[in-house]
One Martini backbone bead per residue (centre of mass of N, CA, C, O) as a GRO file, in nm:
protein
  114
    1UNK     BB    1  -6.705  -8.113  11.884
    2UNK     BB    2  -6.698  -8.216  12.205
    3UNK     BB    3  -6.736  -7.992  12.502
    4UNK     BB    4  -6.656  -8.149  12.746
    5UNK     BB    5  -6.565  -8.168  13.084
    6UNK     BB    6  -6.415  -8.236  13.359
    7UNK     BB    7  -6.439  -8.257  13.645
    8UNK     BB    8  -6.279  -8.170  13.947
    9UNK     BB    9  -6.269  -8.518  14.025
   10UNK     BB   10  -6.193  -8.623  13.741
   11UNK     BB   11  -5.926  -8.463  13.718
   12UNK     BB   12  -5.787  -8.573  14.000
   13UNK     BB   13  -5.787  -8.877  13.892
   14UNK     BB   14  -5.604  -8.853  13.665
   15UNK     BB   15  -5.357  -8.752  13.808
   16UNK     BB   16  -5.314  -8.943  13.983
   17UNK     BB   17  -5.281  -9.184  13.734
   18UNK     BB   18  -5.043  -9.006  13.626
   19UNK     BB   19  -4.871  -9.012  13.910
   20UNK     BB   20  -4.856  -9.365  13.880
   21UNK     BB   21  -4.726  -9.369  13.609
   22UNK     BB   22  -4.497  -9.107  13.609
   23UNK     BB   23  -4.626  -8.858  13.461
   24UNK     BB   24  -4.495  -8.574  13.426
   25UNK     BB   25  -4.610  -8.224  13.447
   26UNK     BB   26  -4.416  -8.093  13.274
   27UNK     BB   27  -4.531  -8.230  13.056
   28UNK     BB   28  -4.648  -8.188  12.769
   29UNK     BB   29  -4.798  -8.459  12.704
   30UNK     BB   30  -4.942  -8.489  12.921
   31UNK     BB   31  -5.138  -8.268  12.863
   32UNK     BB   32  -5.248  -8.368  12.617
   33UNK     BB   33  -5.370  -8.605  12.739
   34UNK     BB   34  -5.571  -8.511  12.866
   35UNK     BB   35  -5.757  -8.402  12.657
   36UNK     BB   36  -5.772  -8.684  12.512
   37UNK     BB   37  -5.936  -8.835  12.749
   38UNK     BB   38  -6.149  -8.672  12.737
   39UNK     BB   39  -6.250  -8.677  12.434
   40UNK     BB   40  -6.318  -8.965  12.461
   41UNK     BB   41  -6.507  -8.995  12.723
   42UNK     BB   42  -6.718  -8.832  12.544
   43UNK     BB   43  -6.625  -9.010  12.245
   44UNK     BB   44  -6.556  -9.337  12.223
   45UNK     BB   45  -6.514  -9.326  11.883
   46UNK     BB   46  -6.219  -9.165  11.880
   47UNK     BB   47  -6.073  -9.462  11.920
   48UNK     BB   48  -6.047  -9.447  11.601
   49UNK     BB   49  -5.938  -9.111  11.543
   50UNK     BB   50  -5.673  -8.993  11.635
   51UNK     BB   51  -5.504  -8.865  11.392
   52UNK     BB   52  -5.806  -8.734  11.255
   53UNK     BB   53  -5.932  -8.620  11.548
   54UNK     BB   54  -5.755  -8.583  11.839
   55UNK     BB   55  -5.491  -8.444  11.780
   56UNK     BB   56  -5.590  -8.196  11.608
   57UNK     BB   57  -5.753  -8.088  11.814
   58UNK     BB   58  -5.499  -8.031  12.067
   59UNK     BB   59  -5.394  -7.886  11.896
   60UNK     BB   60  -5.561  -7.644  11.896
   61UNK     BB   61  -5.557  -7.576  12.157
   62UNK     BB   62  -5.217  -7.537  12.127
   63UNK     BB   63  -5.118  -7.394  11.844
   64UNK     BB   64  -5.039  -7.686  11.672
   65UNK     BB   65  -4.958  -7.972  11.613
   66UNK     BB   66  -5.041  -8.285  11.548
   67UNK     BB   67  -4.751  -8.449  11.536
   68UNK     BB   68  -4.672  -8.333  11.832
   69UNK     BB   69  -4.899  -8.424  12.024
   70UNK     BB   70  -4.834  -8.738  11.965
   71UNK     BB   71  -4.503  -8.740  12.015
   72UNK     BB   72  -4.590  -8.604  12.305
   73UNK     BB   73  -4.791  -8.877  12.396
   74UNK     BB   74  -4.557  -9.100  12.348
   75UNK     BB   75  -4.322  -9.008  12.522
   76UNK     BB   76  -4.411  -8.995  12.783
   77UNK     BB   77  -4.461  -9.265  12.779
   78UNK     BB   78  -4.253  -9.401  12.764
   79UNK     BB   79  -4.098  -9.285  13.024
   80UNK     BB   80  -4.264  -9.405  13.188
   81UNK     BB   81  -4.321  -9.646  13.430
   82UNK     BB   82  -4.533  -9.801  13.277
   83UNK     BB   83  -4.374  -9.882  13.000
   84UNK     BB   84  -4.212 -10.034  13.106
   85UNK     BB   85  -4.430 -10.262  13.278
   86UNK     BB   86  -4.580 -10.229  13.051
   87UNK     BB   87  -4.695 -10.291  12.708
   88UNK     BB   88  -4.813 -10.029  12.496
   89UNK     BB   89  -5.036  -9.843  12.355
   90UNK     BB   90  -5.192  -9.524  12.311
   91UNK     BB   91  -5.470  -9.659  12.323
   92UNK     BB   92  -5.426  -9.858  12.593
   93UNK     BB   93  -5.395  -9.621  12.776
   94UNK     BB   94  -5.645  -9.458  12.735
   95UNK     BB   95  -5.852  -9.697  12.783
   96UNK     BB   96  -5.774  -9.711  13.044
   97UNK     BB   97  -5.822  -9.411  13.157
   98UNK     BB   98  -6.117  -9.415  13.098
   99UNK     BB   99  -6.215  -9.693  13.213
  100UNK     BB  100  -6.132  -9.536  13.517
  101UNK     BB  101  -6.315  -9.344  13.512
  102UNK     BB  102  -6.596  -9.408  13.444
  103UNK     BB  103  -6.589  -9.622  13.742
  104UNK     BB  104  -6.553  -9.353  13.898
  105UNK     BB  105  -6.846  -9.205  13.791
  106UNK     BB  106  -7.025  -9.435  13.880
  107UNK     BB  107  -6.946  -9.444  14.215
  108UNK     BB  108  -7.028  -9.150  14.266
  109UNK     BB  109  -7.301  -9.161  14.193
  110UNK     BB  110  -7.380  -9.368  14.368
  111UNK     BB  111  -7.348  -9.245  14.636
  112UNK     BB  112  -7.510  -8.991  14.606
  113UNK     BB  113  -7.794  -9.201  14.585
  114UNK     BB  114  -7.714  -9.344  14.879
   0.00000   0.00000   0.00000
């Protein structure tokens, strides 16, 4: 599996966006969004296969289960103000924060560039 991690930018981009969406820091699912967001991020094909390879990823990483790790990113969601007034899958919400990723890291580089 792609071990790309996201720089110090795209990560603060990403908690600001999970800081709107109403998800509290201290959520255990939080965190494991995180990575979920991540491993997504650099390897589009992924959104097809969270059960079989991004939660079980994530579980890895924190030495749980994967049914854990969906669990605990689906009540997440859940409980965000997000989830109140959007009502989304936990897929349409990680394509979410990828897509606003995505468009975050391609004007940062046009920045650079310009």
């Amino acid at each position: 599996m792609n071990k790309e991690k996201f720089n110090e930018e795209q990560l603060d981009y990403l908690n600001k966006l999970l800081d709107e969406r109403g998800l509290n820091v201290k959520w255990i699912g939080r965190q494991y969004l995180v990575n979920v967001v991540e491993l997504v991020f650099f390897n589009s094909n992924l959104m097809l296969s969270f059960n079989t390879k991004v939660f079980p990823e994530v579980a890895k990483i924190y030495g749980t289960k994967d049914i854990n790790v969906e669990k605990s990113v689906r009540n997440a969601i859940l409980k965000s103000e997000y989830k109140k007034n959007n009502y989304t899958t936990t897929k349409m919400f990680v394509m979410d924060l990828v897509q606003k990723l995505k468009l975050f890291s391609l004007n940062g580089l046009a920045e650079l560039t310009n």
